Amino acid sequence: MVLLAVLHTLAQKNRWRLIVGHLNHRLRGRSSDADERLVCRAAQSLGLRAVVESADVPGFAKSAKISMEMAGRKLRHDFLAGAAARVGARAIALAHHADDQIELFLLRLLRGSGGEGLAGMRWRSPSPSDRKVQLVRPLLDQPKSVLREYARLNGIRFREDATNACLDIARNRVRHELLPFLRTKYQPAVDRTLLRVASIIGAEADFISAWAQQWLRQTRTIRGDRPRGSPPLKGEPIPFENLHAAVQRRCLELQLREHHIAPAFDLVEQLRLTAEKKITIGRAGAPKAKPIGVPERSAVVRDKQGILHVQNAARPFSNTSELEVRLGKAGRIVFEGLNVAWKVLEGAPGRVAKSLTGREFFDAEKVGSRVLLRHWLPGDRFQPIGMPRSVKLQDFLTNRKVPQGERHRLIVATTPLGEVFWVEGQRVTERFKLTAKTIRRLHWTWRRL
């Protein structure tokens, strides 16, 4: 309520158009309804529009198998972002204050969070429900005692959530037990000290993140899978194994988040210390539990260059045949009605041989000594030669007007890390093509029986 009063005081001068949003969590019966009535009356008295909704937090928590706190947060952000989109608002002001920041720091410290977590809430950040909408926290440097005094002096009515006194909630134990103990027994100025530490850690975490992001852009540029619109970069990236451990961890964390996998410390460390090893992953990113948004029986692998690959063991087609092939000097196999033969030739190519129907050449060093033959799967991606970035194989085949029945019959070959380097009857992949630096060539031929 203090935030609403302050923003209303400043709105005319700054030409702000304020709209009040309130989500009734329905957790405290009549008390929750009284909170809603107070908000609506306050908005009406200021001549402001109020957008009010209610949510079944317990039901959502049960169905999503998450805590009540996490469920409330998710539903709250979804409501605010949705309301902002409907009214055309670009920012959502939240009333988090300095005490919230201190409590969050201690909670995350006890959970073993890294630098990004210990930095706490930012003054400005994108909404987790809609990144086009910005969250702003104007009161983040003000302690709760100051806000209470402001409310008293200006006659601002507010309501206290009765659950704030419940010691079954970890945040409340930090507020009512841990912090008073630290102030009395160890450091009277612990609030100011923790805020300073969070600020220092946050700045250092931002530096490491910027370094990791730059390294990923450089590495992906060299590999040829740079996102569209990325500026060109000069120079070779530092090898992954030569990066500082803090930067290695952040590179892996960023990539795990891209795959919607929470970067649990144990998972990050396994990936950081071991290359080309499949690690079964799970909910919240923990090994052997299912992560949200990632299919069952999935694994994540880090290649030697530091890039992550998520592999899904589940097969959506009834034809799930696959065959691992060890590439010696030469060989021949038959798989699913396809006769495949290969030879590994030493030396760089004098000139790059043209692709012919049933024959291709690849850089043998990049392909490796083992390959997997299988049918293509939804989600498979590859980068056809000459294209600036990788594409979904399904989209590529559709654009090439390959009949659906024929698509499901096609065989692909992948590296042990799951990278598609050959698609039956289609173009060579960019990353595995022959170049002037090629040391050994893989001569690959095939024909349908």
Coordinates of C-alpha atoms in Angstrom, one line a residue:
M1 CA 0.0 0.0 0.0
V2 CA 3.0 2.3 0.6
L3 CA 4.2 1.6 -2.9
L4 CA 0.8 2.5 -4.3
A5 CA 0.7 5.8 -2.4
V6 CA 4.3 6.8 -3.4
L7 CA 3.7 5.9 -7.1
H8 CA 0.4 7.8 -7.1
T9 CA 2.2 10.9 -5.7
L10 CA 4.8 10.8 -8.5
A11 CA 2.5 9.7 -11.3
Q12 CA 1.3 13.1 -12.6
K13 CA 4.8 14.6 -12.6
N14 CA 6.2 11.6 -14.5
R15 CA 3.1 11.1 -16.7
W16 CA 2.6 7.5 -15.5
R17 CA -0.7 5.7 -16.0
L18 CA -1.2 3.5 -13.0
I19 CA -3.3 0.4 -12.8
V20 CA -3.6 -1.7 -9.6
G21 CA -3.3 -5.5 -9.8
H22 CA -4.2 -7.9 -7.0
L23 CA -4.3 -11.7 -7.0
N24 CA -6.4 -13.3 -4.3
H25 CA -4.5 -16.5 -3.3
R26 CA -7.5 -17.9 -1.4
L27 CA -5.2 -19.2 1.3
R28 CA -6.6 -17.5 4.3
G29 CA -10.4 -17.5 3.8
R30 CA -12.1 -14.3 4.9
S31 CA -8.7 -12.6 5.5
S32 CA -7.8 -13.1 1.9
D33 CA -11.1 -11.5 0.9
A34 CA -10.5 -8.6 3.2
D35 CA -7.1 -8.0 1.6
E36 CA -8.8 -7.8 -1.8
R37 CA -11.5 -5.4 -0.5
L38 CA -8.8 -3.1 0.9
V39 CA -6.9 -3.0 -2.4
C40 CA -10.1 -2.3 -4.4
R41 CA -11.1 0.5 -2.0
A42 CA -7.7 2.1 -2.1
A43 CA -7.6 2.1 -5.9
Q44 CA -11.1 3.5 -6.0
S45 CA -10.2 6.3 -3.6
L46 CA -7.3 7.3 -5.9
G47 CA -9.4 7.1 -9.0
L48 CA -7.4 4.1 -10.4
R49 CA -8.5 1.0 -12.2
A50 CA -8.0 -2.3 -10.3
V51 CA -7.5 -5.6 -12.0
V52 CA -8.4 -8.4 -9.5
E53 CA -8.4 -12.2 -9.9
S54 CA -8.2 -15.3 -7.7
A55 CA -6.3 -18.5 -7.9
D56 CA -6.3 -22.0 -6.5
V57 CA -2.8 -22.1 -5.2
P58 CA -3.1 -25.4 -3.3
G59 CA -4.6 -27.1 -6.3
F60 CA -1.8 -25.9 -8.6
A61 CA 0.9 -26.8 -6.1
K62 CA -0.5 -30.4 -5.9
S63 CA -0.9 -30.8 -9.7
A64 CA 2.6 -29.3 -10.4
K65 CA 4.2 -31.1 -7.5
I66 CA 5.8 -28.0 -6.1
S67 CA 5.7 -26.1 -2.8
M68 CA 2.9 -23.7 -1.9
E69 CA 5.4 -20.8 -2.0
M70 CA 6.6 -21.7 -5.5
A71 CA 3.0 -22.2 -6.7
G72 CA 1.9 -18.9 -5.4
R73 CA 4.9 -17.1 -7.0
K74 CA 4.3 -18.8 -10.4
L75 CA 0.5 -17.9 -10.4
R76 CA 1.2 -14.4 -9.2
H77 CA 3.7 -13.7 -11.9
D78 CA 1.5 -15.2 -14.5
F79 CA -1.4 -13.0 -13.4
L80 CA 0.6 -9.8 -13.3
A81 CA 2.2 -10.5 -16.7
G82 CA -1.1 -11.3 -18.2
A83 CA -2.8 -8.3 -16.8
A84 CA 0.1 -6.1 -18.0
A85 CA -0.3 -7.5 -21.5
R86 CA -4.0 -6.9 -21.6
V87 CA -3.7 -3.2 -20.5
G88 CA -0.6 -2.5 -22.6
A89 CA 1.7 -1.9 -19.5
R90 CA 5.4 -2.3 -20.0
A91 CA 6.4 -2.4 -16.4
I92 CA 5.2 -4.0 -13.1
A93 CA 6.1 -2.3 -9.9
L94 CA 6.6 -4.7 -6.9
A95 CA 6.9 -3.7 -3.3
H96 CA 9.9 -5.8 -2.2
H97 CA 12.0 -4.0 0.4
A98 CA 15.4 -4.3 2.0
D99 CA 14.2 -6.8 4.6
D100 CA 13.0 -9.1 1.8
Q101 CA 16.4 -8.9 0.2
I102 CA 18.2 -9.8 3.4
E103 CA 15.9 -12.8 4.2
L104 CA 16.3 -14.0 0.6
F105 CA 20.1 -13.8 0.9
L106 CA 20.2 -16.0 4.0
L107 CA 17.7 -18.5 2.6
R108 CA 19.7 -18.9 -0.6
L109 CA 23.0 -19.1 1.4
L110 CA 21.6 -21.9 3.5
R111 CA 20.5 -23.7 0.3
G112 CA 23.9 -23.4 -1.2
S113 CA 23.2 -20.9 -4.0
G114 CA 25.9 -19.5 -6.2
G115 CA 26.7 -15.9 -7.0
E116 CA 23.7 -15.2 -9.1
G117 CA 21.4 -16.4 -6.4
L118 CA 23.1 -14.6 -3.5
A119 CA 22.9 -11.4 -5.5
G120 CA 19.2 -11.4 -4.6
M121 CA 16.5 -9.5 -6.4
R122 CA 17.5 -6.8 -9.0
W123 CA 16.1 -3.3 -9.1
R124 CA 15.0 -4.1 -12.6
S125 CA 14.5 -7.5 -14.3
P126 CA 12.3 -9.2 -16.9
S127 CA 9.2 -11.0 -15.7
P128 CA 9.7 -14.8 -15.5
S129 CA 6.3 -15.1 -17.2
D130 CA 6.8 -12.6 -20.0
R131 CA 10.3 -11.3 -20.7
K132 CA 8.8 -8.4 -22.7
V133 CA 7.5 -7.0 -19.4
Q134 CA 9.9 -5.5 -16.9
L135 CA 9.7 -5.9 -13.1
V136 CA 10.8 -2.8 -11.1
R137 CA 11.4 -2.7 -7.3
P138 CA 11.5 1.0 -6.3
L139 CA 11.6 0.2 -2.5
L140 CA 14.4 -2.4 -2.6
D141 CA 16.8 -0.2 -0.5
Q142 CA 14.2 0.7 2.1
P143 CA 13.9 -1.3 5.4
K144 CA 10.4 -2.4 6.4
S145 CA 10.6 -0.1 9.5
V146 CA 10.9 3.0 7.3
L147 CA 7.9 1.9 5.3
R148 CA 5.8 1.3 8.4
E149 CA 6.7 4.8 9.7
Y150 CA 5.8 6.3 6.3
A151 CA 2.5 4.6 6.4
R152 CA 1.8 5.8 10.0
L153 CA 2.7 9.4 9.2
N154 CA 0.6 9.5 6.1
G155 CA -2.4 7.5 7.4
I156 CA -1.9 4.7 4.9
R157 CA -4.0 1.6 5.8
F158 CA -2.4 -1.8 5.3
R159 CA -3.0 -5.4 6.4
E160 CA -0.6 -7.8 7.9
D161 CA -0.6 -11.4 6.6
A162 CA -1.1 -13.6 9.6
T163 CA 1.0 -16.4 8.0
N164 CA 4.1 -14.1 8.5
A165 CA 4.1 -15.3 12.1
C166 CA 4.1 -19.0 11.3
L167 CA 7.4 -20.5 12.2
D168 CA 6.7 -23.6 10.0
I169 CA 7.8 -21.4 7.0
A170 CA 11.6 -21.1 6.5
R171 CA 11.5 -17.4 5.7
N172 CA 9.6 -16.7 8.9
R173 CA 12.2 -18.6 10.9
V174 CA 14.9 -16.5 9.3
R175 CA 13.0 -13.3 10.1
H176 CA 11.9 -14.0 13.6
E177 CA 14.8 -16.3 14.9
L178 CA 18.0 -16.2 12.9
L179 CA 18.2 -12.5 12.1
P180 CA 17.5 -11.3 15.7
F181 CA 20.0 -13.8 17.0
L182 CA 22.7 -12.5 14.6
R183 CA 21.9 -8.9 15.5
T184 CA 22.1 -9.6 19.2
K185 CA 25.0 -12.1 19.4
Y186 CA 27.3 -11.3 16.4
Q187 CA 26.7 -8.1 14.4
P188 CA 24.2 -5.4 15.3
A189 CA 24.6 -4.0 11.7
V190 CA 24.1 -7.4 10.1
D191 CA 21.4 -6.0 7.8
R192 CA 23.6 -3.4 6.3
T193 CA 26.5 -5.9 6.1
L194 CA 24.5 -8.6 4.2
L195 CA 23.1 -6.0 1.8
R196 CA 26.7 -4.9 1.0
V197 CA 27.8 -8.5 0.6
A198 CA 24.9 -9.2 -1.8
S199 CA 25.8 -6.2 -3.9
I200 CA 29.5 -7.2 -4.1
I201 CA 28.6 -10.8 -5.0
G202 CA 26.1 -9.6 -7.6
A203 CA 28.6 -7.4 -9.4
E204 CA 31.1 -10.3 -9.5
A205 CA 28.4 -12.7 -10.8
D206 CA 27.5 -10.2 -13.5
F207 CA 31.1 -10.1 -14.6
I208 CA 31.4 -13.9 -14.8
S209 CA 28.1 -14.1 -16.7
A210 CA 29.3 -11.6 -19.3
W211 CA 32.5 -13.5 -19.7
A212 CA 30.7 -16.8 -20.1
Q213 CA 28.2 -15.4 -22.6
Q214 CA 31.0 -14.0 -24.7
W215 CA 32.8 -17.3 -24.6
L216 CA 29.7 -19.2 -25.7
R217 CA 29.1 -16.7 -28.6
Q218 CA 32.7 -17.2 -29.8
T219 CA 32.6 -21.0 -29.5
R220 CA 29.3 -21.2 -31.3
T221 CA 30.5 -18.9 -34.0
I222 CA 33.5 -21.1 -34.7
R223 CA 31.2 -24.2 -34.7
G224 CA 28.9 -22.5 -37.2
D225 CA 25.7 -22.5 -35.0
R226 CA 25.7 -18.8 -34.1
P227 CA 22.2 -17.5 -33.5
R228 CA 20.8 -15.2 -36.3
G229 CA 21.6 -11.5 -35.7
S230 CA 24.6 -12.1 -33.6
P231 CA 27.5 -9.8 -34.4
P232 CA 30.7 -11.3 -35.9
L233 CA 33.4 -12.0 -33.4
K234 CA 37.2 -12.0 -34.0
G235 CA 39.7 -14.4 -32.4
E236 CA 39.6 -18.0 -31.3
P237 CA 37.9 -18.8 -28.0
I238 CA 39.9 -20.0 -25.0
P239 CA 39.6 -23.8 -24.8
F240 CA 37.0 -24.9 -22.2
E241 CA 39.5 -26.7 -20.0
N242 CA 41.6 -23.5 -19.8
L243 CA 38.7 -21.4 -18.5
H244 CA 38.5 -20.5 -14.8
A245 CA 36.3 -22.9 -12.9
A246 CA 33.8 -20.1 -12.2
V247 CA 33.4 -19.4 -15.9
Q248 CA 33.2 -23.1 -16.7
R249 CA 30.3 -23.4 -14.3
R250 CA 28.5 -20.4 -15.6
C251 CA 28.9 -21.6 -19.2
L252 CA 27.2 -24.8 -18.3
E253 CA 24.5 -23.2 -16.2
L254 CA 23.6 -20.9 -19.1
Q255 CA 23.3 -23.9 -21.5
L256 CA 21.3 -26.0 -19.0
R257 CA 18.8 -23.1 -18.7
E258 CA 18.5 -22.9 -22.5
H259 CA 17.4 -26.6 -22.3
H260 CA 15.0 -25.7 -19.4
I261 CA 17.0 -27.8 -17.0
A262 CA 17.7 -26.3 -13.6
P263 CA 21.5 -26.1 -13.0
A264 CA 21.9 -28.1 -9.9
F265 CA 25.5 -27.9 -8.5
D266 CA 26.1 -31.7 -8.6
L267 CA 25.0 -31.8 -12.3
V268 CA 27.1 -28.8 -13.2
E269 CA 30.2 -30.3 -11.6
Q270 CA 29.7 -33.7 -13.2
L271 CA 29.5 -32.0 -16.6
R272 CA 32.4 -29.7 -15.9
L273 CA 34.8 -32.4 -14.8
T274 CA 33.9 -35.0 -17.4
A275 CA 33.6 -34.7 -21.1
E276 CA 31.6 -37.0 -23.4
K277 CA 29.9 -38.8 -20.6
K278 CA 26.1 -39.2 -20.6
I279 CA 24.5 -38.1 -17.3
T280 CA 20.9 -39.0 -16.7
I281 CA 19.1 -35.9 -15.6
G282 CA 15.9 -35.2 -13.8
R283 CA 13.4 -32.8 -12.2
A284 CA 15.1 -29.7 -11.0
G285 CA 18.2 -30.8 -12.9
A286 CA 19.3 -33.4 -10.4
P287 CA 20.8 -36.6 -11.8
K288 CA 18.2 -39.4 -12.2
A289 CA 15.1 -37.3 -11.8
K290 CA 13.0 -35.9 -14.7
P291 CA 13.5 -32.2 -15.5
I292 CA 10.5 -30.1 -16.3
G293 CA 10.1 -29.8 -20.1
V294 CA 12.6 -32.6 -20.9
P295 CA 11.3 -36.0 -22.0
E296 CA 11.7 -39.1 -19.9
R297 CA 14.9 -41.1 -20.0
S298 CA 17.0 -38.1 -21.1
A299 CA 20.7 -37.5 -20.7
V300 CA 23.0 -34.5 -21.0
V301 CA 26.5 -34.7 -22.4
R302 CA 29.3 -32.1 -22.6
D303 CA 31.5 -32.3 -25.6
K304 CA 35.3 -31.5 -25.5
Q305 CA 34.6 -28.0 -26.7
G306 CA 32.3 -27.3 -23.7
I307 CA 29.0 -27.4 -25.6
L308 CA 26.0 -29.4 -24.1
H309 CA 23.8 -31.8 -25.9
V310 CA 20.6 -33.2 -24.5
Q311 CA 19.8 -36.7 -25.7
N312 CA 16.3 -38.3 -25.4
A313 CA 16.3 -42.0 -25.1
A314 CA 12.5 -42.2 -25.6
R315 CA 11.6 -42.9 -29.2
P316 CA 8.3 -41.5 -30.5
F317 CA 8.1 -43.8 -33.6
S318 CA 7.4 -47.5 -33.4
N319 CA 10.6 -48.1 -35.4
T320 CA 13.2 -47.6 -32.8
S321 CA 16.0 -49.6 -34.4
E322 CA 19.5 -48.2 -34.0
L323 CA 22.9 -49.6 -34.6
E324 CA 26.3 -48.4 -33.2
V325 CA 29.1 -48.7 -35.7
R326 CA 32.8 -48.6 -35.0
L327 CA 34.7 -47.0 -37.9
G328 CA 37.9 -48.8 -38.7
K329 CA 39.9 -48.2 -41.9
A330 CA 37.0 -49.5 -43.9
G331 CA 33.8 -51.5 -43.4
R332 CA 30.3 -52.3 -44.6
I333 CA 27.0 -52.9 -42.8
V334 CA 23.3 -53.3 -43.7
F335 CA 20.8 -51.4 -41.5
E336 CA 17.0 -51.2 -42.1
G337 CA 17.3 -52.0 -45.8
L338 CA 20.3 -49.6 -46.3
N339 CA 23.7 -50.8 -47.4
V340 CA 26.3 -48.5 -45.9
A341 CA 30.1 -48.7 -46.7
W342 CA 33.0 -46.4 -45.6
K343 CA 36.7 -45.9 -45.9
V344 CA 38.9 -43.6 -43.9
L345 CA 41.5 -41.9 -46.1
E346 CA 44.6 -40.2 -44.8
G347 CA 45.7 -36.7 -45.7
A348 CA 44.0 -33.5 -46.6
P349 CA 41.9 -33.4 -49.8
G350 CA 43.7 -32.0 -52.8
R351 CA 40.4 -30.6 -53.9
V352 CA 37.0 -31.1 -52.3
A353 CA 35.2 -33.9 -54.1
K354 CA 31.7 -33.2 -55.3
S355 CA 28.8 -34.9 -53.6
L356 CA 27.1 -37.6 -55.7
T357 CA 24.0 -39.6 -55.1
G358 CA 25.0 -42.3 -52.7
R359 CA 28.4 -40.8 -51.8
E360 CA 29.6 -38.1 -49.3
F361 CA 32.9 -37.1 -47.7
F362 CA 33.2 -35.9 -44.1
D363 CA 36.0 -34.8 -41.8
A364 CA 36.8 -38.1 -40.0
E365 CA 38.4 -36.3 -37.0
K366 CA 35.2 -34.4 -36.3
V367 CA 32.9 -37.5 -36.8
G368 CA 35.0 -39.7 -34.5
S369 CA 35.6 -43.4 -34.3
R370 CA 32.0 -44.4 -33.5
V371 CA 28.7 -43.5 -35.1
L372 CA 25.1 -44.3 -34.5
L373 CA 22.6 -45.2 -37.3
R374 CA 18.9 -44.7 -36.6
H375 CA 15.7 -43.2 -38.0
W376 CA 15.3 -39.5 -37.7
L377 CA 13.4 -38.2 -34.6
P378 CA 11.3 -35.1 -34.0
G379 CA 13.6 -32.5 -32.4
D380 CA 16.6 -33.6 -34.5
R381 CA 18.6 -30.6 -35.8
F382 CA 21.4 -30.3 -38.3
Q383 CA 23.1 -27.5 -40.2
P384 CA 23.0 -28.1 -44.0
I385 CA 26.1 -26.9 -45.7
G386 CA 25.9 -23.3 -46.7
M387 CA 23.3 -22.4 -44.1
P388 CA 24.2 -19.9 -41.3
R389 CA 22.6 -21.9 -38.5
S390 CA 21.1 -25.2 -37.5
V391 CA 17.5 -26.0 -38.4
K392 CA 15.0 -28.6 -37.4
L393 CA 15.4 -31.6 -39.6
Q394 CA 11.6 -31.9 -39.8
D395 CA 11.3 -28.3 -41.1
F396 CA 14.1 -28.9 -43.6
L397 CA 12.5 -32.0 -45.0
T398 CA 9.1 -30.3 -45.2
N399 CA 10.6 -27.4 -47.2
R400 CA 12.3 -29.9 -49.5
K401 CA 8.8 -31.5 -50.1
V402 CA 10.0 -34.9 -48.9
P403 CA 6.8 -37.0 -48.5
Q404 CA 5.9 -37.8 -44.9
G405 CA 6.0 -41.6 -45.5
E406 CA 9.5 -41.3 -47.0
R407 CA 10.7 -39.0 -44.1
H408 CA 10.0 -41.7 -41.5
R409 CA 12.0 -44.2 -43.5
L410 CA 15.1 -42.0 -43.7
I411 CA 18.2 -43.0 -41.9
V412 CA 20.5 -40.5 -40.1
A413 CA 24.0 -41.0 -38.7
T414 CA 25.1 -39.2 -35.5
T415 CA 28.2 -38.8 -33.4
P416 CA 28.3 -40.4 -29.9
L417 CA 27.1 -37.0 -28.6
G418 CA 24.0 -37.1 -30.8
E419 CA 25.1 -34.5 -33.4
V420 CA 23.6 -35.4 -36.8
F421 CA 26.3 -35.4 -39.5
W422 CA 24.5 -37.3 -42.3
V423 CA 20.9 -37.6 -43.4
E424 CA 20.1 -40.1 -46.1
G425 CA 19.8 -38.4 -49.5
Q426 CA 20.2 -34.8 -48.1
R427 CA 22.9 -32.2 -48.0
V428 CA 26.2 -32.5 -46.1
T429 CA 26.3 -30.9 -42.7
E430 CA 28.4 -27.7 -42.3
R431 CA 30.4 -28.6 -39.2
F432 CA 31.6 -32.0 -40.6
K433 CA 32.5 -30.9 -44.2
L434 CA 36.0 -31.2 -45.6
T435 CA 38.2 -28.1 -45.2
A436 CA 41.9 -27.2 -45.8
K437 CA 42.5 -28.3 -42.2
T438 CA 41.1 -31.8 -42.7
I439 CA 43.6 -34.5 -41.7
R440 CA 41.6 -37.6 -42.5
R441 CA 38.5 -38.0 -44.7
L442 CA 35.6 -40.3 -44.2
H443 CA 34.4 -41.6 -47.5
W444 CA 30.8 -42.6 -47.0
T445 CA 28.6 -44.5 -49.5
W446 CA 25.1 -46.0 -49.3
R447 CA 22.4 -47.6 -51.4
R448 CA 19.0 -49.0 -50.8
L449 CA 18.6 -52.8 -51.2

